[in-house]
Coordinates of C-alpha atoms and ligand atoms in Angstrom, one line a residue:
X230 CA -90.9 -35.4 -176.4
X231 CA -88.6 -32.5 -173.8
X232 CA -85.7 -30.9 -171.9
X233 CA -83.5 -34.4 -171.1
X234 CA -84.0 -37.2 -173.5
X235 CA -84.5 -35.3 -176.5
X236 CA -80.1 -34.4 -177.4
X237 CA -79.9 -38.2 -176.4
X238 CA -82.9 -39.9 -177.4
X239 CA -80.7 -43.1 -179.5
X240 CA -79.0 -43.4 -176.3
X241 CA -81.4 -43.3 -173.9
X242 CA -83.3 -46.4 -175.7
X243 CA -80.1 -48.5 -175.9
X244 CA -79.4 -48.2 -172.5
X245 CA -82.8 -49.2 -171.9
X246 CA -81.8 -52.5 -174.7
X247 CA -79.2 -53.2 -172.8
X248 CA -80.3 -53.8 -169.4
X249 CA -81.6 -57.2 -167.7
X250 CA -82.6 -57.3 -164.7
X251 CA -83.2 -60.8 -163.2
X252 CA -83.7 -62.3 -160.1
X253 CA -82.0 -66.3 -159.1
X254 CA -84.6 -68.7 -157.6
X255 CA -83.8 -72.0 -156.4
X256 CA -84.5 -73.8 -152.7
X257 CA -81.2 -73.1 -150.7
X258 CA -78.1 -75.5 -151.5
X259 CA -79.5 -75.5 -154.7
X260 CA -76.1 -73.3 -156.0
X261 CA -77.2 -69.8 -156.8
X262 CA -75.0 -68.1 -154.9
X263 CA -72.3 -70.1 -157.0
X264 CA -74.0 -69.5 -159.5
X265 CA -74.0 -65.9 -159.1
X266 CA -70.8 -65.4 -159.0
X267 CA -69.7 -67.9 -161.4
X268 CA -71.3 -64.8 -163.4
X269 CA -69.9 -62.4 -162.2
X270 CA -66.7 -64.3 -163.1
X271 CA -67.3 -63.9 -166.4
X272 CA -68.8 -60.1 -166.0
X273 CA -65.1 -59.8 -164.7
X274 CA -67.3 -57.9 -161.7
X275 CA -64.8 -60.1 -159.3
X276 CA -61.9 -62.0 -159.6
X277 CA -62.1 -64.6 -157.3
X278 CA -64.6 -66.8 -156.8
X279 CA -66.1 -66.4 -153.0
X280 CA -66.6 -63.0 -153.2
X281 CA -70.5 -63.2 -153.1
X282 CA -69.8 -66.4 -150.8
X283 CA -68.9 -64.7 -147.5
X284 CA -71.4 -61.8 -148.2
X285 CA -74.2 -65.0 -147.1
X286 CA -76.3 -65.6 -144.6
X287 CA -74.5 -68.3 -143.1
X288 CA -76.8 -71.8 -142.3
X289 CA -76.4 -70.9 -138.8
X290 CA -78.2 -73.5 -137.1
X291 CA -79.0 -70.9 -134.5
X292 CA -82.7 -69.0 -134.3
X293 CA -80.6 -65.7 -133.7
X294 CA -82.1 -63.6 -135.6
X295 CA -79.7 -60.9 -134.5
X296 CA -77.2 -62.8 -136.0
X297 CA -78.6 -62.7 -139.1
X298 CA -80.0 -59.8 -139.4
X299 CA -76.4 -58.6 -138.5
X300 CA -75.8 -60.7 -141.5
X301 CA -78.6 -59.2 -143.8
X302 CA -76.7 -56.0 -143.1
X303 CA -73.3 -57.3 -144.6
X304 CA -76.0 -59.0 -147.5
X305 CA -77.2 -55.5 -148.8
X306 CA -74.3 -55.0 -150.4
X307 CA -75.0 -57.9 -152.7
X308 CA -79.2 -57.2 -152.5
X309 CA -78.6 -55.8 -156.4
X310 CA -75.1 -56.9 -158.0
X311 CA -75.0 -55.3 -161.3
X312 CA -72.4 -56.4 -164.4
X313 CA -71.4 -55.4 -167.9
X314 CA -71.3 -58.6 -170.3
X315 CA -70.7 -57.4 -173.4
X316 CA -72.4 -54.6 -174.7
X317 CA -75.4 -55.6 -171.4
X318 CA -75.6 -53.7 -167.7
X319 CA -76.6 -56.9 -166.0
X320 CA -78.9 -56.4 -162.4
X321 CA -79.4 -59.4 -160.6
X322 CA -81.2 -59.3 -157.7
X323 CA -80.6 -61.4 -154.4
X324 CA -83.8 -63.2 -153.5
X325 CA -82.6 -64.0 -150.1
X326 CA -83.7 -67.5 -148.5
X327 CA -82.2 -70.3 -145.8
X328 CA -83.4 -68.6 -142.5
X329 CA -84.2 -64.8 -144.5
X330 CA -86.6 -65.8 -146.3
X331 CA -89.3 -63.3 -146.2
X332 CA -92.3 -61.7 -148.4
X333 CA -89.4 -59.8 -149.4
X334 CA -88.2 -61.8 -151.0
X335 CA -91.4 -62.9 -153.1
X336 CA -91.5 -58.9 -153.5
X337 CA -88.7 -59.1 -155.0
X338 CA -89.7 -61.2 -158.1
X339 CA -91.6 -57.9 -158.6
X340 CA -89.5 -56.1 -159.9
X341 CA -87.0 -58.6 -161.9
X342 CA -87.4 -59.0 -165.8
X343 CA -86.8 -62.7 -165.4
X344 CA -85.9 -65.7 -164.5
X345 CA -83.6 -67.9 -163.7
X346 CA -84.0 -71.4 -161.2
X347 CA -81.0 -73.4 -160.4
X348 CA -82.3 -77.1 -159.7
X349 CA -80.0 -79.7 -158.5
X350 CA -79.5 -81.9 -160.1
X351 CA -80.1 -84.6 -157.0
X352 CA -82.9 -82.7 -155.1
X353 CA -85.4 -82.1 -158.0
X354 CA -87.8 -79.2 -156.9
X355 CA -88.3 -78.1 -154.1
X356 CA -90.5 -76.4 -151.5
X357 CA -89.0 -72.6 -151.7
X358 CA -88.3 -73.4 -155.8
X359 CA -92.2 -74.0 -156.1
X360 CA -93.3 -70.4 -154.2
X361 CA -90.9 -68.9 -156.1
X362 CA -92.2 -70.3 -159.9
X363 CA -95.7 -69.9 -158.4
X364 CA -94.9 -66.4 -158.0
X365 CA -93.3 -66.1 -161.3
X366 CA -96.5 -67.2 -163.4
X367 CA -98.6 -65.8 -162.2
X368 CA -96.5 -62.6 -163.3
X369 CA -96.1 -64.5 -167.0
X370 CA -91.9 -63.7 -166.1
X371 CA -89.6 -65.6 -168.5
X372 CA -87.7 -67.9 -166.6
X373 CA -84.8 -69.9 -168.2
X374 CA -84.3 -73.3 -166.1
X375 CA -80.6 -74.6 -165.2
X376 CA -79.7 -77.8 -163.6
X377 CA -77.0 -77.6 -161.6
X378 CA -74.5 -80.3 -159.9
X379 CA -74.3 -82.6 -162.8
X380 CA -71.8 -83.4 -161.3
X381 CA -73.1 -85.7 -159.2
X382 CA -75.4 -88.6 -159.5
X383 CA -78.5 -87.1 -160.1
X384 CA -82.0 -88.1 -161.5
X385 CA -82.4 -89.0 -165.1
X386 CA -82.9 -86.2 -167.0
X387 CA -86.3 -87.1 -168.9
X388 CA -87.9 -88.2 -165.6
X389 CA -86.4 -85.0 -164.0
X390 CA -87.8 -82.2 -166.6
X391 CA -91.0 -84.3 -166.2
X392 CA -91.1 -83.3 -162.0
X393 CA -90.5 -79.9 -163.6
X394 CA -93.1 -79.7 -165.9
X395 CA -95.4 -81.6 -163.4
X396 CA -94.5 -79.3 -159.8
X397 CA -93.9 -76.3 -161.4
X398 CA -96.8 -76.8 -164.0
X399 CA -94.5 -75.1 -166.3
X400 CA -93.8 -76.5 -169.8
X401 CA -90.1 -77.1 -170.7
X402 CA -88.4 -76.9 -173.4
X403 CA -84.0 -78.7 -173.1
X404 CA -81.5 -76.2 -175.3
X405 CA -78.1 -79.1 -173.5
X406 CA -78.7 -82.2 -172.8
X407 CA -76.4 -83.5 -170.8
X408 CA -73.5 -86.8 -171.8
X409 CA -73.7 -88.3 -168.2
X410 CA -74.1 -87.4 -164.9
X411 CA -71.9 -87.9 -161.4
X412 CA -68.8 -89.1 -162.0
X413 CA -70.0 -90.7 -166.2
X414 CA -69.8 -87.8 -167.0
X415 CA -68.3 -86.2 -169.7
X416 CA -70.0 -82.8 -170.9
X417 CA -73.2 -81.0 -171.9
X418 CA -74.3 -81.3 -175.8
X419 CA -75.7 -77.6 -176.7
X420 CA -78.1 -77.8 -179.1
X421 CA -78.6 -74.7 -180.0
X422 CA -74.8 -74.7 -181.3
X423 CA -74.5 -77.6 -182.2
X424 CA -71.7 -78.1 -179.7
X425 CA -70.3 -80.3 -177.5
X426 CA -68.8 -79.3 -174.1
X427 CA -66.1 -80.9 -172.7
X428 CA -66.5 -82.1 -168.7
X429 CA -62.9 -80.9 -166.8
X430 CA -63.8 -80.7 -162.8
X431 CA -61.7 -77.1 -162.9
X432 CA -64.0 -74.2 -160.9
X433 CA -62.1 -71.4 -163.3
X434 CA -61.0 -71.8 -165.7
X435 CA -63.5 -71.4 -169.0
X436 CA -63.6 -73.6 -172.0
X437 CA -63.8 -73.6 -175.1
X438 CA -66.9 -75.3 -176.8
X439 CA -65.8 -78.0 -179.3
X440 CA -68.1 -78.0 -182.4
X441 CA -69.6 -80.6 -184.8
X442 CA -71.0 -80.8 -187.4
X443 CA -74.5 -82.0 -186.4
X444 CA -75.2 -84.9 -184.1
X445 CA -74.3 -87.5 -187.1
X446 CA -70.4 -85.5 -187.3
X447 CA -68.5 -89.0 -186.5
X448 CA -66.3 -86.2 -184.5
X449 CA -68.6 -87.2 -181.5
X450 CA -67.0 -90.1 -181.1
X451 CA -63.8 -89.8 -181.4
X452 CA -64.7 -87.0 -178.7
X453 CA -66.4 -88.5 -176.3
X454 CA -66.5 -92.2 -177.3
X455 CA -68.8 -94.6 -179.2
X456 CA -71.2 -95.9 -176.3
X457 CA -71.8 -92.2 -175.3
X458 CA -72.5 -90.4 -178.5
X459 CA -75.0 -93.2 -179.5
X460 CA -76.8 -92.7 -176.1
X461 CA -76.3 -89.2 -177.1
X462 CA -77.4 -89.0 -180.4
X463 CA -81.0 -91.3 -179.4
X464 CA -81.9 -89.2 -176.4
X465 CA -81.8 -86.0 -178.5
X466 CA -83.6 -86.9 -181.1
X467 CA -86.1 -87.9 -178.8
X468 CA -86.0 -84.1 -176.8
X469 CA -86.2 -83.0 -180.5
X470 CA -89.5 -85.7 -180.9
X471 CA -91.5 -84.8 -177.2
X472 CA -90.3 -81.3 -176.7
X473 CA -91.5 -78.5 -179.0
X474 CA -89.4 -76.7 -181.3
X475 CA -88.3 -74.0 -179.4
X476 CA -89.3 -70.2 -180.2
X477 CA -88.0 -67.2 -178.3
X478 CA -91.7 -65.1 -178.5
X479 CA -92.5 -68.5 -176.3
X480 CA -90.1 -67.9 -174.0
X481 CA -90.8 -64.5 -174.0
X482 CA -94.6 -64.7 -173.1
X483 CA -93.5 -67.1 -170.1
X484 CA -95.2 -70.3 -172.1
X485 CA -92.1 -71.9 -172.4
X486 CA -88.9 -72.6 -170.4
X487 CA -86.0 -72.7 -171.9
X488 CA -83.8 -75.7 -169.6
X489 CA -80.1 -76.0 -169.7
X490 CA -78.0 -78.0 -167.5
X491 CA -74.2 -78.1 -165.8
X492 CA -71.9 -77.5 -163.0
X493 CA -73.0 -73.9 -161.5
X494 CA -69.4 -75.2 -158.8
X495 CA -67.1 -76.2 -162.0
X496 CA -68.0 -73.1 -163.5
X497 CA -69.5 -75.7 -166.3
X498 CA -72.9 -74.8 -168.4
X499 CA -72.5 -71.9 -167.1
X500 CA -71.0 -69.5 -170.2
X501 CA -73.4 -70.8 -172.7
X502 CA -76.5 -70.2 -169.6
X503 CA -75.2 -67.1 -169.9
X504 CA -74.7 -65.9 -173.6
X505 CA -78.2 -68.0 -174.2
X506 CA -79.8 -65.4 -171.2
X507 CA -77.8 -62.3 -172.9
X508 CA -79.5 -63.4 -176.3
X509 CA -82.6 -63.8 -175.6
X510 CA -83.9 -62.5 -172.0
X511 CA -86.5 -59.1 -172.1
X512 CA -85.0 -56.0 -171.5
X513 CA -87.2 -53.7 -169.2
X514 CA -91.2 -54.3 -170.2
X515 CA -93.7 -51.4 -170.4
X516 CA -94.3 -50.9 -166.3
X517 CA -99.3 -51.4 -166.1
X518 CA -100.2 -48.5 -163.3
X519 CA -104.0 -47.8 -162.4
X520 CA -104.3 -45.0 -164.9
X521 CA -102.2 -46.3 -167.8
X522 CA -99.0 -48.6 -168.9
X523 CA -95.7 -46.9 -168.7
X524 CA -93.2 -47.4 -171.6
X525 CA -89.7 -47.7 -169.9
X526 CA -88.4 -45.6 -173.3
X527 CA -90.7 -42.2 -172.0
X528 CA -88.4 -39.6 -171.0
X529 CA -90.0 -38.8 -168.2
X530 CA -88.7 -40.8 -164.4
X531 CA -90.8 -43.3 -162.8
X532 CA -90.1 -46.2 -160.3
X533 CA -91.5 -47.7 -158.0
X534 CA -90.1 -49.3 -154.5
X535 CA -89.9 -52.4 -153.6
X536 CA -87.4 -53.2 -150.4
X537 CA -87.2 -51.8 -147.4
X538 CA -84.2 -52.6 -146.1
X539 CA -84.4 -51.5 -142.6
X540 CA -81.4 -50.9 -139.7
X541 CA -82.1 -52.3 -136.5
X542 CA -79.4 -50.7 -134.8
X543 CA -81.4 -47.5 -133.0
X544 CA -78.5 -45.0 -133.3
X545 CA -79.0 -45.4 -137.2
X546 CA -82.3 -45.6 -137.7
X547 CA -81.4 -45.0 -141.5
X548 CA -83.9 -47.3 -144.5
X549 CA -82.1 -48.4 -147.4
X550 CA -85.6 -47.9 -149.9
X551 CA -85.3 -50.0 -152.8
X552 CA -86.2 -48.3 -155.8
X553 CA -87.5 -50.0 -159.6
X554 CA -86.8 -47.4 -162.4
X555 CA -89.8 -47.6 -164.7
X556 CA -89.5 -45.1 -167.3
X557 CA -87.3 -41.8 -168.2
X558 CA -83.7 -41.1 -165.9
X559 CA -83.5 -41.6 -162.5
X560 CA -80.6 -38.3 -161.8
X561 CA -79.1 -37.6 -157.9
X562 CA -80.3 -34.1 -156.1
X563 CA -83.6 -33.8 -159.2
X564 CA -87.0 -33.8 -157.2
X565 CA -89.1 -35.7 -157.7
X566 CA -93.0 -36.2 -156.3
X567 CA -93.6 -38.7 -153.9
X568 CA -97.0 -39.8 -155.1
X569 CA -98.9 -41.2 -151.8
X570 CA -97.7 -38.4 -150.0
X571 CA -98.1 -35.4 -152.6
X572 CA -95.0 -34.1 -151.6
X573 CA -91.2 -33.4 -153.2
X574 CA -88.2 -35.1 -152.6
X575 CA -84.3 -35.0 -153.3
X576 CA -82.1 -37.7 -153.6
X577 CA -78.3 -36.2 -152.3
X578 CA -77.1 -39.5 -152.7
X579 CA -78.8 -42.3 -154.9
X580 CA -77.2 -46.0 -154.4
X581 CA -76.1 -47.3 -157.7
X582 CA -75.2 -51.5 -157.0
X583 CA -72.2 -52.6 -159.2
X584 CA -71.6 -56.1 -158.0
X585 CA -69.7 -56.1 -154.7
X586 CA -69.7 -52.7 -154.2
X587 CA -71.9 -50.0 -154.0
X588 CA -71.3 -46.8 -155.2
X589 CA -73.4 -42.9 -155.6
X590 CA -74.9 -42.7 -159.3
X591 CA -75.4 -39.6 -161.0
X592 CA -78.2 -41.2 -163.4
X593 CA -79.8 -44.4 -163.6
X594 CA -82.4 -46.1 -166.4
X595 CA -84.9 -47.9 -166.7
X596 CA -84.4 -51.4 -165.7
X597 CA -82.1 -50.2 -162.8
X598 CA -82.3 -50.8 -159.1
X599 CA -80.8 -47.6 -157.4
X600 CA -80.7 -47.5 -153.3
X601 CA -82.4 -44.1 -151.6
X602 CA -81.7 -43.3 -147.7
X603 CA -85.3 -42.7 -145.8
X604 CA -85.7 -41.5 -142.9
X605 CA -89.9 -43.3 -143.0
X606 CA -91.1 -41.5 -146.3
X607 CA -91.6 -45.3 -148.0
X608 CA -93.6 -48.3 -147.7
X609 CA -93.4 -51.0 -150.4
X610 CA -95.2 -49.9 -153.6
X611 CA -94.6 -46.3 -153.3
X612 CA -94.4 -44.8 -157.1
X613 CA -91.6 -42.0 -157.6
X614 CA -92.4 -39.5 -161.0
X615 CA -92.0 -36.1 -162.3
X616 CA -95.5 -35.1 -161.5
X617 CA -98.1 -38.1 -162.5
X618 CA -99.2 -39.4 -160.2
X619 CA -99.5 -42.9 -161.2
X620 CA -100.1 -46.0 -159.3
X621 CA -98.0 -49.1 -160.5
X622 CA -99.8 -52.1 -160.1
X623 CA -98.3 -56.2 -159.6
X624 CA -96.6 -55.2 -156.0
X625 CA -99.6 -57.7 -154.5
X626 CA -98.8 -58.5 -150.2
X627 CA -98.6 -62.5 -151.0
X628 CA -100.9 -64.9 -147.8
X629 CA -98.6 -65.7 -145.1
X630 CA -97.5 -69.3 -144.2
X631 CA -96.8 -67.9 -140.5
X632 CA -100.3 -66.2 -138.4
X633 CA -100.0 -65.1 -134.7
X634 CA -102.4 -62.5 -132.6
X635 CA -100.1 -60.1 -130.9
X636 CA -101.3 -58.5 -127.6
X637 CA -100.3 -55.6 -125.6
X638 CA -98.2 -56.9 -123.0
X639 CA -97.4 -52.5 -121.6
X640 CA -101.2 -51.4 -121.5
X641 CA -99.0 -47.5 -121.1
X642 CA -97.4 -47.9 -124.4
X643 CA -100.8 -48.5 -126.6
X644 CA -99.8 -46.0 -129.0
X645 CA -96.6 -46.8 -130.3
X646 CA -96.9 -49.7 -130.4
X647 CA -99.5 -48.9 -132.7
X648 CA -97.0 -46.5 -134.6
X649 CA -94.7 -49.2 -134.5
X650 CA -96.4 -51.7 -135.5
X651 CA -98.0 -49.7 -138.3
X652 CA -94.1 -48.9 -139.7
X653 CA -93.1 -52.6 -139.9
X654 CA -96.0 -53.6 -141.9
X655 CA -94.7 -50.6 -144.4
X656 CA -91.9 -51.9 -144.4
X657 CA -93.2 -55.0 -145.2
X658 CA -91.7 -56.9 -142.3
X659 CA -94.8 -58.5 -142.1
X660 CA -99.1 -58.3 -142.6
X661 CA -101.4 -57.2 -139.9
X662 CA -105.8 -58.3 -140.5
X663 CA -107.7 -57.3 -138.7
X664 CA -110.6 -59.3 -137.2
X665 CA -113.3 -56.3 -136.2
X666 CA -116.2 -59.3 -134.9
X667 CA -113.3 -60.4 -131.8
X668 CA -111.5 -57.3 -131.7
X669 CA -108.0 -59.0 -132.0
X670 CA -105.1 -57.8 -134.3
X671 CA -103.5 -60.9 -136.3
X672 CA -100.2 -60.6 -137.7
X673 CA -99.2 -62.9 -141.0
X674 CA -95.1 -63.3 -142.1
X675 CA -93.4 -66.1 -144.4
X676 CA -90.7 -66.8 -142.3
X677 CA -90.9 -67.5 -138.6
X678 CA -88.2 -65.6 -137.9
X679 CA -90.3 -62.3 -138.1
X680 CA -91.9 -63.0 -134.8
X681 CA -88.6 -62.3 -133.4
X682 CA -88.1 -59.6 -135.5
X683 CA -91.1 -57.7 -135.4
X684 CA -90.6 -58.1 -130.9
X685 CA -87.6 -57.7 -131.1
X686 CA -87.7 -53.9 -132.9
X687 CA -90.8 -52.9 -131.2
X688 CA -88.8 -52.6 -128.3
X689 CA -85.1 -51.0 -128.9
X690 CA -87.4 -48.3 -131.9
X691 CA -90.5 -48.5 -129.9
X692 CA -90.2 -48.6 -126.2
X693 CA -93.6 -50.8 -126.6
X694 CA -93.4 -54.4 -125.7
X695 CA -95.8 -57.3 -127.2
X696 CA -96.7 -60.7 -126.4
X697 CA -97.2 -63.3 -129.4
X698 CA -100.8 -66.5 -129.0
X699 CA -101.6 -69.0 -131.0
X700 CA -104.3 -68.7 -134.0
X701 CA -104.9 -72.1 -136.0
X702 CA -104.6 -70.0 -139.6
X703 CA -103.5 -72.1 -142.4
X704 CA -103.6 -69.0 -145.5
X705 CA -104.8 -65.3 -145.8
X706 CA -106.9 -65.9 -148.6
X707 CA -108.0 -62.3 -149.6
X708 CA -111.9 -62.1 -151.8
X709 CA -113.8 -60.8 -154.6
X710 CA -117.1 -62.1 -155.9
X711 CA -119.7 -59.9 -158.2
X712 CA -122.8 -61.2 -156.1
X713 CA -123.4 -59.1 -153.6
X714 CA -125.3 -61.2 -151.7
X715 CA -123.0 -63.9 -151.5
X716 CA -120.3 -62.0 -149.7
X717 CA -122.3 -60.9 -147.5
X718 CA -123.8 -64.2 -146.5
X719 CA -120.8 -65.6 -146.4
X720 CA -118.6 -62.6 -143.8
X721 CA -121.5 -62.6 -141.4
X722 CA -121.2 -66.3 -141.3
X723 CA -117.9 -66.6 -140.9
X724 CA -117.5 -63.8 -139.3
X725 CA -114.9 -65.3 -137.0
X726 CA -112.3 -65.8 -139.5
X727 CA -112.6 -62.6 -141.7
X728 CA -110.2 -59.5 -141.0
X729 CA -109.1 -56.6 -143.0
X730 CA -106.0 -56.4 -144.3
X731 CA -103.9 -52.0 -144.0
X732 CA -105.9 -51.1 -146.8
X733 CA -109.9 -52.1 -145.1
X734 CA -109.9 -54.6 -148.8
X735 CA -111.6 -58.7 -146.6
X736 CA -109.3 -61.0 -146.4
X737 CA -110.8 -64.7 -145.6
X738 CA -108.2 -66.2 -142.5
X739 CA -108.7 -70.2 -144.1
X740 CA -107.8 -72.5 -140.2
X741 CA -107.8 -75.5 -143.2
X742 CA -107.3 -76.1 -146.9
X743 CA -110.1 -77.5 -145.9
X744 CA -111.8 -74.6 -145.0
X745 CA -110.9 -72.8 -148.6
X746 CA -112.8 -75.7 -150.7
X747 CA -115.8 -76.6 -147.9
X748 CA -116.3 -72.5 -148.9
X749 CA -115.6 -73.2 -152.6
X750 CA -118.4 -75.7 -152.3
X751 CA -121.0 -73.3 -150.2
X752 CA -120.5 -70.0 -152.2
X753 CA -119.9 -71.1 -155.5
X754 CA -119.6 -67.4 -156.5
X755 CA -116.6 -66.3 -154.2
X756 CA -113.5 -65.8 -155.5
X757 CA -110.3 -66.1 -153.1
X758 CA -106.8 -65.0 -153.8
X759 CA -104.0 -65.4 -152.4
X760 CA -102.5 -62.1 -153.2
X761 CA -103.5 -58.6 -152.8
X762 CA -103.8 -57.9 -155.7
X763 CA -106.4 -60.0 -158.5
X764 CA -108.0 -59.6 -161.7
X765 CA -111.3 -59.9 -161.4
Ligands
G4P89 P1 -77.3 -71.3 -152.2 O1 -77.0 -70.3 -152.6 O2 -78.5 -71.5 -152.8 O3 -78.2 -72.0 -151.0 O4 -75.9 -72.9 -152.8 P2 -75.1 -72.8 -152.6 O5 -73.7 -71.3 -154.4 O6 -74.5 -72.1 -151.4 O7 -74.2 -73.9 -152.5 C1 -75.2 -75.4 -152.0 C2 -73.6 -76.0 -151.2 O8 -73.4 -76.9 -153.4 C3 -71.9 -75.8 -151.4 O9 -71.8 -76.5 -150.9 C4 -72.0 -75.2 -153.1 O10 -70.0 -75.8 -152.6 C5 -72.0 -76.7 -154.0 N1 -72.1 -76.8 -155.2 C6 -72.5 -75.8 -155.9 N2 -73.4 -75.9 -157.0 C7 -72.4 -77.1 -157.1 C8 -71.7 -77.7 -158.3 O11 -72.7 -77.5 -159.6 N3 -71.8 -78.9 -158.0 C9 -70.8 -79.8 -156.7 N4 -70.7 -81.0 -156.5 N5 -72.0 -78.5 -155.4 C10 -72.1 -77.3 -156.1 P3 -71.2 -76.8 -149.3 O12 -70.2 -77.5 -148.7 O13 -72.5 -75.8 -148.6 O14 -70.1 -74.9 -149.4 P4 -69.5 -74.6 -149.3 O15 -68.5 -75.1 -148.2 O16 -68.7 -75.9 -150.5 O17 -68.9 -73.4 -150.0

């Protein structure tokens, strides 16, 4: 063990152990922002509700992306929110939704150690939640489910949990149970702690739970009335019968998702959620690289870029690269190796994110996110280290959902266009696929807004003009096979739909779900992947 760690290795390990880096994922309007705020309130990181909300991208009906970009600029501050709670350092990573839903949102999930999934009790599992949970499931990220808006009429709890298991393809285990719902909401029973939290519509205050010895305790009748007590006893008995016993290992391995019920707006059920989270959520885990597994407590610093925020003002072309620290201690003004470029870089003003403000950071630990000012050195997935040439895995590209041909509108500016596309793709704004057979380029994005953003930025930052043309593509599938023969035949027959991604990997641009099924039937030895990284 060398230099910076040796003196203080206990506290370095403590720093790692006390970190909880996670994201809240949900469909827009389920209550992610509200819940985030309440968590910050508990952490004392903000004093009043509304502080995070005001930074949120407004639900603009317009597709005026400049306005959204302006708001996005403000929301850099909420990209990562760190706060302290009961000796733990909690980092919440924001997963943009609404109109700013993009690949960024997916990629943020590659930098977290766990997630909380928020579901609206009335709406159930919605589209964006499904997409985000797919990524988490693939990565075996531990997930806690929070069923929100219990103060409103919603679906029956058992039905809803069935829906969650089916649509999200996960196994759940309720750790709390609602007593009534909507207007009849009386409270929540904490199955784990065996206490009852009575519901009070109260937007700020925190109420203490009333302890009952067990469900047979006659105190239950006094607190919630005879009828509710009876129903609760029956339902909890059923819960214990239907769902497996909760084991933390099953949660940590991504096999079981504990479920809590509450109302974020009423700060109800939130403390139970947070306390359980503090208890069971994982601290930073080892990271996989192509070369070896990196443990967080290794003394040498390593980290990777998972998000780049570009300033769209051409007069201020600075970018902020978000780096997740995987091992060691990051220090300000210290030389680190930019592995892809093979050059040393040091950072005079790295940024830490605490609640709703940014501040200069002297050092940061595994699990932390830092913001590095960048003039174009970084692209998504880049590694920083103290000299070791490693490449982190698990930062794949995800199949885009919308596709368009990109065409040059100004033949005099083709160089500028190529450079612009190249850099925007490095930032992770969208993905480019080149179809050799047609000699055309396709841009794929997750949200429709990105096309406007790209066009605008190409013009204003690179002086290039582009035009979009429709292309009927449903999905991009990275393909692989041990059967060279089939691979070759497939690529030949499907030449019009075969593209190369930016790293030169084979991608099948399928025009419908049907064509993937067909292809799979015809070429059984071919594998179709919806992310660029896969285990063969
Ligand atoms: P999001 O970040 O997931 O998009 O959701 P957000 O927290 O903004 O919540 C969406 C709407 O749902 C907000 O109402 C919010 O107040 C409301 N909400 C959140 N949690 C609860 C809850 O537990 N119960 C009820 N009844 N409502 C809840 P809004 O009218 O869109 O915004 P606002 O103008 O009231 O802030």
